[in-house]
Protein backbone atom coordinates (compact mmCIF):
# COMPACT_ATOMS: atom_id res chain seq x y z
CA UNK A 1 0.00 0.00 0.00
CA UNK A 2 1.63 3.22 -1.17
CA UNK A 3 1.17 6.82 -0.14
CA UNK A 4 2.21 10.19 -1.53
CA UNK A 5 2.96 11.40 1.99
CA UNK A 6 6.71 11.31 2.69
CA UNK A 7 7.91 9.35 5.68
CA UNK A 8 10.16 11.04 8.20
CA UNK A 9 13.78 9.91 8.00
CA UNK A 10 14.70 6.81 10.01
CA UNK A 11 16.65 7.42 13.24
CA UNK A 12 19.64 5.42 14.36
CA UNK A 13 19.22 2.48 16.69
CA UNK A 14 20.95 4.35 19.48
CA UNK A 15 18.48 7.23 19.20
CA UNK A 16 15.44 4.98 18.99
CA UNK A 17 12.88 5.79 21.65
CA UNK A 18 9.15 6.28 21.84
CA UNK A 19 8.53 9.60 20.06
CA UNK A 20 4.72 9.64 19.90
CA UNK A 21 1.61 7.54 20.47
CA UNK A 22 -1.28 7.50 18.00
CA UNK A 23 -4.68 6.40 19.29
CA UNK A 24 -7.78 5.34 17.41
CA UNK A 25 -11.16 6.54 18.73
CA UNK A 26 -14.22 4.29 18.26
CA UNK A 27 -13.77 0.96 20.01
CA UNK A 28 -10.28 1.90 21.22
CA UNK A 29 -10.72 4.89 23.54
CA UNK A 30 -14.52 5.07 23.60
CA UNK A 31 -17.00 2.20 23.75
CA UNK A 32 -19.03 3.30 20.73
CA UNK A 33 -18.73 0.55 18.11
CA UNK A 34 -22.12 -0.68 19.33
CA UNK A 35 -23.50 2.85 18.89
CA UNK A 36 -22.53 2.81 15.22
CA UNK A 37 -24.22 -0.53 14.63
CA UNK A 38 -27.36 0.67 16.42
CA UNK A 39 -27.43 3.79 14.23
CA UNK A 40 -26.97 1.74 11.08
CA UNK A 41 -29.63 -0.78 12.09
CA UNK A 42 -32.13 1.93 13.03
CA UNK A 43 -31.65 3.94 9.83
CA UNK A 44 -31.94 0.89 7.60
CA UNK A 45 -35.02 -0.33 9.50
CA UNK A 46 -36.64 3.01 8.71
CA UNK A 47 -35.72 2.43 5.07
CA UNK A 48 -37.43 -0.97 5.20
CA UNK A 49 -34.38 -3.22 5.60
CA UNK A 50 -33.37 -5.35 8.58
CA UNK A 51 -29.60 -5.68 8.91
CA UNK A 52 -28.26 -9.14 9.68
CA UNK A 53 -25.64 -9.21 12.46
CA UNK A 54 -23.21 -10.88 10.04
CA UNK A 55 -22.71 -7.50 8.36
CA UNK A 56 -21.43 -5.95 11.57
CA UNK A 57 -17.99 -7.51 11.33
CA UNK A 58 -17.62 -6.17 7.78
CA UNK A 59 -18.41 -2.53 8.55
CA UNK A 60 -16.63 -2.22 11.91
CA UNK A 61 -13.66 0.15 11.90
CA UNK A 62 -14.13 1.36 8.36
CA UNK A 63 -14.66 4.89 7.03
CA UNK A 64 -18.26 5.98 6.51
CA UNK A 65 -18.10 5.79 2.72
CA UNK A 66 -16.96 2.17 2.78
CA UNK A 67 -19.37 1.01 5.49
CA UNK A 68 -22.40 2.83 4.07
CA UNK A 69 -21.51 1.75 0.53
CA UNK A 70 -21.31 -1.88 1.58
CA UNK A 71 -24.67 -1.75 3.38
CA UNK A 72 -26.29 -0.13 0.34
CA UNK A 73 -24.92 -2.89 -1.85
CA UNK A 74 -26.17 -5.77 0.32
CA UNK A 75 -29.60 -4.25 1.01
CA UNK A 76 -30.35 -2.48 -2.26
CA UNK A 77 -31.87 0.40 -0.29
CA UNK A 78 -33.16 3.19 -2.49
CA UNK A 79 -31.03 6.03 -1.12
CA UNK A 80 -27.85 7.73 -2.25
CA UNK A 81 -24.52 7.33 -0.47
CA UNK A 82 -24.25 10.99 0.52
CA UNK A 83 -27.79 11.08 1.92
CA UNK A 84 -27.29 7.82 3.82
CA UNK A 85 -23.98 9.01 5.27
CA UNK A 86 -25.64 12.19 6.50
CA UNK A 87 -28.45 10.20 8.15
CA UNK A 88 -26.01 7.85 9.87
CA UNK A 89 -23.81 10.67 11.13
CA UNK A 90 -26.83 12.58 12.45
CA UNK A 91 -28.16 9.50 14.25
CA UNK A 92 -24.76 8.74 15.76
CA UNK A 93 -24.22 12.35 16.86
CA UNK A 94 -27.60 12.33 18.59
CA UNK A 95 -26.61 9.15 20.44
CA UNK A 96 -23.19 10.33 21.63
CA UNK A 97 -24.69 13.65 22.66
CA UNK A 98 -26.14 11.78 25.64
CA UNK A 99 -22.66 10.77 26.80
CA UNK A 100 -19.82 8.52 25.69
CA UNK A 101 -18.47 5.67 27.83
CA UNK A 102 -14.70 5.28 27.81
CA UNK A 103 -13.06 1.91 27.34
CA UNK A 104 -11.51 0.36 30.48
CA UNK A 105 -8.06 1.85 31.02
CA UNK A 106 -8.53 4.73 28.54
CA UNK A 107 -8.64 7.59 31.01
CA UNK A 108 -5.66 6.23 32.97
CA UNK A 109 -3.61 5.77 29.77
CA UNK A 110 -4.32 9.31 28.57
CA UNK A 111 -3.35 10.73 31.95
CA UNK A 112 -0.16 8.65 32.01
CA UNK A 113 0.88 9.75 28.50
CA UNK A 114 0.35 13.37 29.54
CA UNK A 115 2.31 12.91 32.76
CA UNK A 116 5.24 11.46 30.82
CA UNK A 117 4.92 14.23 28.19
CA UNK A 118 4.59 11.71 25.35
CA UNK A 119 3.20 13.48 22.25
CA UNK A 120 -0.21 11.93 21.59
CA UNK A 121 -2.46 12.15 18.54
CA UNK A 122 -6.04 11.03 18.01
CA UNK A 123 -6.29 9.39 14.57
CA UNK A 124 -9.77 8.33 13.51
CA UNK A 125 -11.73 7.45 10.37
CA UNK A 126 -14.79 9.19 11.86
CA UNK A 127 -15.96 12.59 10.61
CA UNK A 128 -14.60 15.76 12.20
CA UNK A 129 -17.98 16.67 13.73
CA UNK A 130 -18.06 13.34 15.57
CA UNK A 131 -14.48 13.62 16.83
CA UNK A 132 -15.08 17.15 18.11
CA UNK A 133 -18.19 15.97 20.00
CA UNK A 134 -16.37 13.03 21.60
CA UNK A 135 -13.44 15.22 22.65
CA UNK A 136 -15.77 16.65 25.32
CA UNK A 137 -15.63 13.24 27.03
CA UNK A 138 -11.95 12.52 26.34
CA UNK A 139 -10.52 15.96 27.04
CA UNK A 140 -8.94 17.80 24.08
CA UNK A 141 -5.96 18.72 26.26
CA UNK A 142 -4.73 15.12 25.98
CA UNK A 143 -3.95 15.43 22.26
CA UNK A 144 -1.42 17.54 20.40
CA UNK A 145 -3.13 16.63 17.16
CA UNK A 146 -6.44 15.15 16.01
CA UNK A 147 -7.06 13.74 12.53
CA UNK A 148 -10.50 12.85 11.18
CA UNK A 149 -11.45 10.68 8.22
CA UNK A 150 -12.65 13.71 6.26
CA UNK A 151 -9.41 15.63 6.92
CA UNK A 152 -7.58 13.50 4.33
CA UNK A 153 -8.21 12.26 0.81
CA UNK A 154 -7.51 8.68 1.91
CA UNK A 155 -8.16 7.27 5.35
CA UNK A 156 -7.73 3.83 6.93
CA UNK A 157 -6.72 1.18 5.84
CA UNK A 158 -4.31 3.37 3.84
CA UNK A 159 -1.20 4.56 5.71
CA UNK A 160 -1.98 8.25 5.10
CA UNK A 161 -3.56 9.04 8.52
CA UNK A 162 -0.58 7.79 10.51
CA UNK A 163 2.03 9.14 8.11
CA UNK A 164 0.30 12.52 8.26
CA UNK A 165 0.21 12.44 12.07
CA UNK A 166 3.93 11.62 12.20
CA UNK A 167 4.79 14.32 9.68
CA UNK A 168 2.82 17.02 11.52
CA UNK A 169 4.40 16.09 14.85
CA UNK A 170 7.86 15.86 13.30
CA UNK A 171 8.48 12.28 14.44
CA UNK A 172 9.66 9.04 12.84
CA UNK A 173 6.77 6.58 12.23
CA UNK A 174 9.09 3.70 13.15
CA UNK A 175 9.46 5.24 16.62
CA UNK A 176 5.72 5.66 17.14
CA UNK A 177 3.18 3.29 18.68
CA UNK A 178 -0.32 2.92 17.27
CA UNK A 179 -3.21 1.54 19.33
CA UNK A 180 -6.13 0.18 17.29
CA UNK A 181 -9.14 -2.11 17.76
CA UNK A 182 -9.90 -3.26 14.19
CA UNK A 183 -7.99 -4.89 11.36
CA UNK A 184 -8.69 -1.83 9.21
CA UNK A 185 -6.83 0.41 11.64
CA UNK A 186 -4.09 -2.13 12.29
CA UNK A 187 -3.44 -2.35 8.54
CA UNK A 188 -3.16 1.45 8.36
CA UNK A 189 -0.68 1.66 11.23
CA UNK A 190 1.46 -1.19 9.95
CA UNK A 191 1.51 0.24 6.42
CA UNK A 192 2.81 3.51 7.89
CA UNK A 193 5.69 1.63 9.54
CA UNK A 194 4.53 2.12 13.13
CA UNK A 195 4.59 -0.40 15.95
CA UNK A 196 0.99 -1.51 16.39
CA UNK A 197 -0.85 -2.62 19.51
CA UNK A 198 -4.16 -4.30 18.67
CA UNK A 199 -6.87 -4.26 21.35
CA UNK A 200 -9.75 -5.99 19.51
CA UNK A 201 -13.26 -4.70 20.19
CA UNK A 202 -15.63 -6.67 17.92
CA UNK A 203 -13.60 -9.14 15.84
CA UNK A 204 -10.42 -11.01 16.83
CA UNK A 205 -7.05 -9.80 15.52
CA UNK A 206 -4.21 -12.34 15.30
CA UNK A 207 -0.65 -11.54 16.44
CA UNK A 208 1.88 -10.88 13.68
CA UNK A 209 5.40 -9.58 13.18
CA UNK A 210 5.56 -6.01 14.45
CA UNK A 211 2.12 -6.33 16.04
CA UNK A 212 1.22 -6.99 19.67
CA UNK A 213 -2.27 -8.02 20.78
CA UNK A 214 -3.68 -7.09 24.18
CA UNK A 215 -7.15 -7.77 25.56
CA UNK A 216 -7.63 -4.34 27.15
CA UNK A 217 -6.08 -0.90 27.48
CA UNK A 218 -5.56 -1.83 31.11
CA UNK A 219 -2.62 -3.90 29.80
CA UNK A 220 -1.12 -0.89 27.99
CA UNK A 221 1.08 1.69 29.74
CA UNK A 222 4.01 3.95 28.91
CA UNK A 223 6.79 1.48 29.84
CA UNK A 224 5.12 -1.17 27.66
CA UNK A 225 4.82 1.22 24.71
CA UNK A 226 8.44 2.30 25.11
CA UNK A 227 9.55 -1.33 25.13
CA UNK A 228 7.94 -1.90 21.73
CA UNK A 229 10.29 0.64 20.17
CA UNK A 230 13.47 -0.43 21.93
CA UNK A 231 12.80 -4.12 21.27
CA UNK A 232 12.19 -3.45 17.57
CA UNK A 233 15.69 -1.94 17.34
PDB file of N, CA and C in Angstrom, residues 18-98:
ATOM      1  N   UNK A  18      10.533   5.985  22.144  1.00  0.00           N
ATOM      2  CA  UNK A  18       9.145   6.279  21.837  1.00  0.00           C
ATOM      3  C   UNK A  18       8.975   7.785  21.615  1.00  0.00           C
ATOM      4  N   UNK A  19       8.645   8.183  20.392  1.00  0.00           N
ATOM      5  CA  UNK A  19       8.532   9.597  20.059  1.00  0.00           C
ATOM      6  C   UNK A  19       7.088  10.101  20.090  1.00  0.00           C
ATOM      7  N   UNK A  20       6.124   9.225  19.879  1.00  0.00           N
ATOM      8  CA  UNK A  20       4.721   9.637  19.904  1.00  0.00           C
ATOM      9  C   UNK A  20       3.836   8.398  19.975  1.00  0.00           C
ATOM     10  N   UNK A  21       2.617   8.610  20.439  1.00  0.00           N
ATOM     11  CA  UNK A  21       1.614   7.545  20.473  1.00  0.00           C
ATOM     12  C   UNK A  21       0.383   8.029  19.712  1.00  0.00           C
ATOM     13  N   UNK A  22      -0.107   7.187  18.808  1.00  0.00           N
ATOM     14  CA  UNK A  22      -1.282   7.504  18.001  1.00  0.00           C
ATOM     15  C   UNK A  22      -2.426   6.578  18.416  1.00  0.00           C
ATOM     16  N   UNK A  23      -3.551   7.167  18.761  1.00  0.00           N
ATOM     17  CA  UNK A  23      -4.675   6.395  19.290  1.00  0.00           C
ATOM     18  C   UNK A  23      -5.895   6.509  18.387  1.00  0.00           C
ATOM     19  N   UNK A  24      -6.497   5.368  18.099  1.00  0.00           N
ATOM     20  CA  UNK A  24      -7.780   5.340  17.413  1.00  0.00           C
ATOM     21  C   UNK A  24      -8.868   5.791  18.395  1.00  0.00           C
ATOM     22  N   UNK A  25     -10.072   6.032  17.883  1.00  0.00           N
ATOM     23  CA  UNK A  25     -11.155   6.545  18.728  1.00  0.00           C
ATOM     24  C   UNK A  25     -12.208   5.466  19.011  1.00  0.00           C
ATOM     25  N   UNK A  26     -13.111   5.225  18.055  1.00  0.00           N
ATOM     26  CA  UNK A  26     -14.221   4.292  18.263  1.00  0.00           C
ATOM     27  C   UNK A  26     -13.727   2.878  18.539  1.00  0.00           C
ATOM     28  N   UNK A  27     -14.142   2.329  19.666  1.00  0.00           N
ATOM     29  CA  UNK A  27     -13.773   0.964  20.010  1.00  0.00           C
ATOM     30  C   UNK A  27     -12.416   0.838  20.673  1.00  0.00           C
ATOM     31  N   UNK A  28     -11.600   1.899  20.589  1.00  0.00           N
ATOM     32  CA  UNK A  28     -10.276   1.902  21.219  1.00  0.00           C
ATOM     33  C   UNK A  28     -10.294   2.733  22.493  1.00  0.00           C
ATOM     34  N   UNK A  29     -10.634   4.014  22.367  1.00  0.00           N
ATOM     35  CA  UNK A  29     -10.720   4.885  23.540  1.00  0.00           C
ATOM     36  C   UNK A  29     -12.144   4.991  24.081  1.00  0.00           C
ATOM     37  N   UNK A  30     -13.120   4.933  23.185  1.00  0.00           N
ATOM     38  CA  UNK A  30     -14.520   5.067  23.598  1.00  0.00           C
ATOM     39  C   UNK A  30     -15.303   3.839  23.159  1.00  0.00           C
ATOM     40  N   UNK A  31     -16.233   3.423  23.991  1.00  0.00           N
ATOM     41  CA  UNK A  31     -16.999   2.202  23.748  1.00  0.00           C
ATOM     42  C   UNK A  31     -18.218   2.530  22.890  1.00  0.00           C
ATOM     43  N   UNK A  32     -17.962   2.813  21.606  1.00  0.00           N
ATOM     44  CA  UNK A  32     -19.028   3.297  20.731  1.00  0.00           C
ATOM     45  C   UNK A  32     -19.256   2.450  19.491  1.00  0.00           C
ATOM     46  N   UNK A  33     -18.501   1.368  19.296  1.00  0.00           N
ATOM     47  CA  UNK A  33     -18.732   0.549  18.108  1.00  0.00           C
ATOM     48  C   UNK A  33     -20.177   0.046  18.080  1.00  0.00           C
ATOM     49  N   UNK A  34     -20.725  -0.266  19.258  1.00  0.00           N
ATOM     50  CA  UNK A  34     -22.123  -0.682  19.326  1.00  0.00           C
ATOM     51  C   UNK A  34     -23.076   0.442  18.947  1.00  0.00           C
ATOM     52  N   UNK A  35     -22.684   1.693  19.251  1.00  0.00           N
ATOM     53  CA  UNK A  35     -23.505   2.848  18.888  1.00  0.00           C
ATOM     54  C   UNK A  35     -23.629   2.958  17.364  1.00  0.00           C
ATOM     55  N   UNK A  36     -22.504   2.738  16.674  1.00  0.00           N
ATOM     56  CA  UNK A  36     -22.527   2.813  15.220  1.00  0.00           C
ATOM     57  C   UNK A  36     -23.462   1.750  14.646  1.00  0.00           C
ATOM     58  N   UNK A  37     -23.367   0.539  15.152  1.00  0.00           N
ATOM     59  CA  UNK A  37     -24.219  -0.527  14.634  1.00  0.00           C
ATOM     60  C   UNK A  37     -25.690  -0.235  14.926  1.00  0.00           C
ATOM     61  N   UNK A  38     -25.972   0.298  16.091  1.00  0.00           N
ATOM     62  CA  UNK A  38     -27.355   0.665  16.419  1.00  0.00           C
ATOM     63  C   UNK A  38     -27.869   1.740  15.460  1.00  0.00           C
ATOM     64  N   UNK A  39     -27.035   2.734  15.162  1.00  0.00           N
ATOM     65  CA  UNK A  39     -27.428   3.795  14.233  1.00  0.00           C
ATOM     66  C   UNK A  39     -27.691   3.222  12.848  1.00  0.00           C
ATOM     67  N   UNK A  40     -26.802   2.342  12.405  1.00  0.00           N
ATOM     68  CA  UNK A  40     -26.972   1.739  11.084  1.00  0.00           C
ATOM     69  C   UNK A  40     -28.237   0.887  11.028  1.00  0.00           C
ATOM     70  N   UNK A  41     -28.451   0.074  12.062  1.00  0.00           N
ATOM     71  CA  UNK A  41     -29.628  -0.784  12.093  1.00  0.00           C
ATOM     72  C   UNK A  41     -30.919   0.036  12.131  1.00  0.00           C
ATOM     73  N   UNK A  42     -30.943   1.098  12.914  1.00  0.00           N
ATOM     74  CA  UNK A  42     -32.134   1.934  13.030  1.00  0.00           C
ATOM     75  C   UNK A  42     -32.456   2.630  11.714  1.00  0.00           C
ATOM     76  N   UNK A  43     -31.428   3.214  11.080  1.00  0.00           N
ATOM     77  CA  UNK A  43     -31.654   3.936   9.829  1.00  0.00           C
ATOM     78  C   UNK A  43     -32.132   2.986   8.735  1.00  0.00           C
ATOM     79  N   UNK A  44     -31.525   1.824   8.638  1.00  0.00           N
ATOM     80  CA  UNK A  44     -31.942   0.888   7.599  1.00  0.00           C
ATOM     81  C   UNK A  44     -33.320   0.301   7.894  1.00  0.00           C
ATOM     82  N   UNK A  45     -33.671   0.135   9.163  1.00  0.00           N
ATOM     83  CA  UNK A  45     -35.017  -0.329   9.497  1.00  0.00           C
ATOM     84  C   UNK A  45     -36.058   0.681   9.021  1.00  0.00           C
ATOM     85  N   UNK A  46     -35.738   1.966   9.176  1.00  0.00           N
ATOM     86  CA  UNK A  46     -36.645   3.014   8.710  1.00  0.00           C
ATOM     87  C   UNK A  46     -36.740   3.034   7.188  1.00  0.00           C
ATOM     88  N   UNK A  47     -35.713   2.522   6.527  1.00  0.00           N
ATOM     89  CA  UNK A  47     -35.718   2.426   5.067  1.00  0.00           C
ATOM     90  C   UNK A  47     -36.346   1.114   4.588  1.00  0.00           C
ATOM     91  N   UNK A  48     -36.771   0.283   5.546  1.00  0.00           N
ATOM     92  CA  UNK A  48     -37.432  -0.974   5.198  1.00  0.00           C
ATOM     93  C   UNK A  48     -36.524  -2.170   5.072  1.00  0.00           C
ATOM     94  N   UNK A  49     -35.336  -2.115   5.699  1.00  0.00           N
ATOM     95  CA  UNK A  49     -34.383  -3.220   5.602  1.00  0.00           C
ATOM     96  C   UNK A  49     -33.868  -3.587   6.993  1.00  0.00           C
ATOM     97  N   UNK A  50     -33.889  -4.861   7.312  1.00  0.00           N
ATOM     98  CA  UNK A  50     -33.366  -5.348   8.582  1.00  0.00           C
ATOM     99  C   UNK A  50     -31.945  -5.852   8.351  1.00  0.00           C
ATOM    100  N   UNK A  51     -30.995  -5.289   9.074  1.00  0.00           N
ATOM    101  CA  UNK A  51     -29.600  -5.685   8.912  1.00  0.00           C
ATOM    102  C   UNK A  51     -29.310  -6.952   9.698  1.00  0.00           C
ATOM    103  N   UNK A  52     -28.700  -7.904   9.028  1.00  0.00           N
ATOM    104  CA  UNK A  52     -28.264  -9.137   9.681  1.00  0.00           C
ATOM    105  C   UNK A  52     -26.972  -8.852  10.453  1.00  0.00           C
ATOM    106  N   UNK A  53     -26.827  -9.444  11.639  1.00  0.00           N
ATOM    107  CA  UNK A  53     -25.638  -9.211  12.461  1.00  0.00           C
ATOM    108  C   UNK A  53     -24.336  -9.602  11.758  1.00  0.00           C
ATOM    109  N   UNK A  54     -24.433 -10.468  10.745  1.00  0.00           N
ATOM    110  CA  UNK A  54     -23.215 -10.883  10.045  1.00  0.00           C
ATOM    111  C   UNK A  54     -22.538  -9.715   9.335  1.00  0.00           C
ATOM    112  N   UNK A  55     -23.296  -8.660   9.036  1.00  0.00           N
ATOM    113  CA  UNK A  55     -22.709  -7.500   8.362  1.00  0.00           C
ATOM    114  C   UNK A  55     -21.887  -6.644   9.321  1.00  0.00           C
ATOM    115  N   UNK A  56     -22.102  -6.818  10.597  1.00  0.00           N
ATOM    116  CA  UNK A  56     -21.434  -5.951  11.571  1.00  0.00           C
ATOM    117  C   UNK A  56     -19.920  -6.085  11.515  1.00  0.00           C
ATOM    118  N   UNK A  57     -19.432  -7.303  11.358  1.00  0.00           N
ATOM    119  CA  UNK A  57     -17.990  -7.514  11.329  1.00  0.00           C
ATOM    120  C   UNK A  57     -17.360  -6.902  10.083  1.00  0.00           C
ATOM    121  N   UNK A  58     -18.137  -6.741   9.017  1.00  0.00           N
ATOM    122  CA  UNK A  58     -17.617  -6.174   7.775  1.00  0.00           C
ATOM    123  C   UNK A  58     -17.453  -4.662   7.892  1.00  0.00           C
ATOM    124  N   UNK A  59     -18.410  -3.994   8.520  1.00  0.00           N
ATOM    125  CA  UNK A  59     -18.409  -2.526   8.549  1.00  0.00           C
ATOM    126  C   UNK A  59     -17.618  -1.945   9.715  1.00  0.00           C
ATOM    127  N   UNK A  60     -17.291  -2.754  10.729  1.00  0.00           N
ATOM    128  CA  UNK A  60     -16.627  -2.216  11.911  1.00  0.00           C
ATOM    129  C   UNK A  60     -15.257  -1.640  11.548  1.00  0.00           C
ATOM    130  N   UNK A  61     -14.985  -0.447  12.059  1.00  0.00           N
ATOM    131  CA  UNK A  61     -13.664   0.150  11.899  1.00  0.00           C
ATOM    132  C   UNK A  61     -13.422   0.856  10.590  1.00  0.00           C
ATOM    133  N   UNK A  62     -14.364   0.764   9.665  1.00  0.00           N
ATOM    134  CA  UNK A  62     -14.134   1.362   8.362  1.00  0.00           C
ATOM    135  C   UNK A  62     -14.609   2.797   8.273  1.00  0.00           C
ATOM    136  N   UNK A  63     -14.150   3.531   7.253  1.00  0.00           N
ATOM    137  CA  UNK A  63     -14.657   4.885   7.033  1.00  0.00           C
ATOM    138  C   UNK A  63     -16.122   4.834   6.615  1.00  0.00           C
ATOM    139  N   UNK A  64     -16.833   5.932   6.796  1.00  0.00           N
ATOM    140  CA  UNK A  64     -18.261   5.980   6.512  1.00  0.00           C
ATOM    141  C   UNK A  64     -18.580   5.586   5.080  1.00  0.00           C
ATOM    142  N   UNK A  65     -17.795   6.074   4.120  1.00  0.00           N
ATOM    143  CA  UNK A  65     -18.100   5.790   2.722  1.00  0.00           C
ATOM    144  C   UNK A  65     -18.039   4.293   2.424  1.00  0.00           C
ATOM    145  N   UNK A  66     -17.065   3.605   3.023  1.00  0.00           N
ATOM    146  CA  UNK A  66     -16.956   2.168   2.785  1.00  0.00           C
ATOM    147  C   UNK A  66     -18.079   1.410   3.467  1.00  0.00           C
ATOM    148  N   UNK A  67     -18.350   1.720   4.741  1.00  0.00           N
ATOM    149  CA  UNK A  67     -19.375   1.008   5.492  1.00  0.00           C
ATOM    150  C   UNK A  67     -20.757   1.239   4.898  1.00  0.00           C
ATOM    151  N   UNK A  68     -21.084   2.515   4.630  1.00  0.00           N
ATOM    152  CA  UNK A  68     -22.396   2.833   4.067  1.00  0.00           C
ATOM    153  C   UNK A  68     -22.542   2.241   2.671  1.00  0.00           C
ATOM    154  N   UNK A  69     -21.463   2.310   1.877  1.00  0.00           N
ATOM    155  CA  UNK A  69     -21.509   1.752   0.533  1.00  0.00           C
ATOM    156  C   UNK A  69     -21.753   0.247   0.551  1.00  0.00           C
ATOM    157  N   UNK A  70     -21.115  -0.436   1.466  1.00  0.00           N
ATOM    158  CA  UNK A  70     -21.307  -1.883   1.580  1.00  0.00           C
ATOM    159  C   UNK A  70     -22.756  -2.203   1.956  1.00  0.00           C
ATOM    160  N   UNK A  71     -23.301  -1.482   2.934  1.00  0.00           N
ATOM    161  CA  UNK A  71     -24.668  -1.752   3.376  1.00  0.00           C
ATOM    162  C   UNK A  71     -25.676  -1.429   2.282  1.00  0.00           C
ATOM    163  N   UNK A  72     -25.421  -0.415   1.480  1.00  0.00           N
ATOM    164  CA  UNK A  72     -26.290  -0.125   0.342  1.00  0.00           C
ATOM    165  C   UNK A  72     -26.261  -1.264  -0.669  1.00  0.00           C
ATOM    166  N   UNK A  73     -25.066  -1.806  -0.874  1.00  0.00           N
ATOM    167  CA  UNK A  73     -24.915  -2.887  -1.847  1.00  0.00           C
ATOM    168  C   UNK A  73     -25.662  -4.137  -1.413  1.00  0.00           C
ATOM    169  N   UNK A  74     -25.557  -4.511  -0.132  1.00  0.00           N
ATOM    170  CA  UNK A  74     -26.168  -5.773   0.316  1.00  0.00           C
ATOM    171  C   UNK A  74     -27.680  -5.644   0.538  1.00  0.00           C
ATOM    172  N   UNK A  75     -28.174  -4.423   0.766  1.00  0.00           N
ATOM    173  CA  UNK A  75     -29.604  -4.249   1.010  1.00  0.00           C
ATOM    174  C   UNK A  75     -30.367  -3.764  -0.221  1.00  0.00           C
ATOM    175  N   UNK A  76     -29.665  -3.064  -1.116  1.00  0.00           N
ATOM    176  CA  UNK A  76     -30.351  -2.485  -2.260  1.00  0.00           C
ATOM    177  C   UNK A  76     -31.269  -1.338  -1.884  1.00  0.00           C
ATOM    178  N   UNK A  77     -31.019  -0.698  -0.744  1.00  0.00           N
ATOM    179  CA  UNK A  77     -31.866   0.403  -0.285  1.00  0.00           C
ATOM    180  C   UNK A  77     -31.859   1.544  -1.297  1.00  0.00           C
ATOM    181  N   UNK A  78     -33.013   2.138  -1.498  1.00  0.00           N
ATOM    182  CA  UNK A  78     -33.162   3.190  -2.487  1.00  0.00           C
ATOM    183  C   UNK A  78     -32.787   4.555  -1.944  1.00  0.00           C
ATOM    184  N   UNK A  79     -31.517   4.757  -1.652  1.00  0.00           N
ATOM    185  CA  UNK A  79     -31.034   6.026  -1.117  1.00  0.00           C
ATOM    186  C   UNK A  79     -29.597   6.217  -1.580  1.00  0.00           C
ATOM    187  N   UNK A  80     -29.204   7.452  -1.799  1.00  0.00           N
ATOM    188  CA  UNK A  80     -27.852   7.732  -2.247  1.00  0.00           C
ATOM    189  C   UNK A  80     -26.842   7.649  -1.114  1.00  0.00           C
ATOM    190  N   UNK A  81     -25.582   7.470  -1.472  1.00  0.00           N
ATOM    191  CA  UNK A  81     -24.524   7.327  -0.469  1.00  0.00           C
ATOM    192  C   UNK A  81     -24.388   8.577   0.386  1.00  0.00           C
ATOM    193  N   UNK A  82     -24.409   9.743  -0.241  1.00  0.00           N
ATOM    194  CA  UNK A  82     -24.246  10.985   0.519  1.00  0.00           C
ATOM    195  C   UNK A  82     -25.403  11.189   1.499  1.00  0.00           C
ATOM    196  N   UNK A  83     -26.626  10.913   1.049  1.00  0.00           N
ATOM    197  CA  UNK A  83     -27.792  11.076   1.921  1.00  0.00           C
ATOM    198  C   UNK A  83     -27.754  10.081   3.074  1.00  0.00           C
ATOM    199  N   UNK A  84     -27.377   8.832   2.767  1.00  0.00           N
ATOM    200  CA  UNK A  84     -27.285   7.822   3.816  1.00  0.00           C
ATOM    201  C   UNK A  84     -26.216   8.191   4.832  1.00  0.00           C
ATOM    202  N   UNK A  85     -25.057   8.631   4.360  1.00  0.00           N
ATOM    203  CA  UNK A  85     -23.978   9.011   5.271  1.00  0.00           C
ATOM    204  C   UNK A  85     -24.420  10.128   6.206  1.00  0.00           C
ATOM    205  N   UNK A  86     -25.158  11.084   5.674  1.00  0.00           N
ATOM    206  CA  UNK A  86     -25.645  12.191   6.499  1.00  0.00           C
ATOM    207  C   UNK A  86     -26.623  11.685   7.558  1.00  0.00           C
ATOM    208  N   UNK A  87     -27.505  10.757   7.188  1.00  0.00           N
ATOM    209  CA  UNK A  87     -28.454  10.199   8.146  1.00  0.00           C
ATOM    210  C   UNK A  87     -27.742   9.432   9.256  1.00  0.00           C
ATOM    211  N   UNK A  88     -26.741   8.644   8.883  1.00  0.00           N
ATOM    212  CA  UNK A  88     -26.012   7.852   9.870  1.00  0.00           C
ATOM    213  C   UNK A  88     -25.222   8.748  10.823  1.00  0.00           C
ATOM    214  N   UNK A  89     -24.566   9.758  10.278  1.00  0.00           N
ATOM    215  CA  UNK A  89     -23.805  10.673  11.135  1.00  0.00           C
ATOM    216  C   UNK A  89     -24.719  11.421  12.093  1.00  0.00           C
ATOM    217  N   UNK A  90     -25.882  11.863  11.595  1.00  0.00           N
ATOM    218  CA  UNK A  90     -26.825  12.585  12.451  1.00  0.00           C
ATOM    219  C   UNK A  90     -27.346  11.685  13.564  1.00  0.00           C
ATOM    220  N   UNK A  91     -27.660  10.428  13.239  1.00  0.00           N
ATOM    221  CA  UNK A  91     -28.160   9.498  14.254  1.00  0.00           C
ATOM    222  C   UNK A  91     -27.090   9.202  15.294  1.00  0.00           C
ATOM    223  N   UNK A  92     -25.849   9.030  14.840  1.00  0.00           N
ATOM    224  CA  UNK A  92     -24.758   8.740  15.764  1.00  0.00           C
ATOM    225  C   UNK A  92     -24.459   9.944  16.653  1.00  0.00           C
ATOM    226  N   UNK A  93     -24.452  11.145  16.074  1.00  0.00           N
ATOM    227  CA  UNK A  93     -24.215  12.353  16.859  1.00  0.00           C
ATOM    228  C   UNK A  93     -25.271  12.532  17.936  1.00  0.00           C
ATOM    229  N   UNK A  94     -26.531  12.214  17.600  1.00  0.00           N
ATOM    230  CA  UNK A  94     -27.598  12.327  18.587  1.00  0.00           C
ATOM    231  C   UNK A  94     -27.367  11.357  19.735  1.00  0.00           C
ATOM    232  N   UNK A  95     -26.847  10.173  19.402  1.00  0.00           N
ATOM    233  CA  UNK A  95     -26.608   9.151  20.440  1.00  0.00           C
ATOM    234  C   UNK A  95     -25.457   9.544  21.351  1.00  0.00           C
ATOM    235  N   UNK A  96     -24.349  10.007  20.794  1.00  0.00           N
ATOM    236  CA  UNK A  96     -23.191  10.330  21.633  1.00  0.00           C
ATOM    237  C   UNK A  96     -23.410  11.637  22.388  1.00  0.00           C
ATOM    238  N   UNK A  97     -24.381  12.428  21.942  1.00  0.00           N
ATOM    239  CA  UNK A  97     -24.694  13.653  22.663  1.00  0.00           C
ATOM    240  C   UNK A  97     -25.211  13.397  24.063  1.00  0.00           C
ATOM    241  N   UNK A  98     -25.644  12.158  24.310  1.00  0.00           N
ATOM    242  CA  UNK A  98     -26.142  11.784  25.639  1.00  0.00           C
ATOM    243  C   UNK A  98     -25.029  11.236  26.530  1.00  0.00           C
TER     244      UNK A  98
END
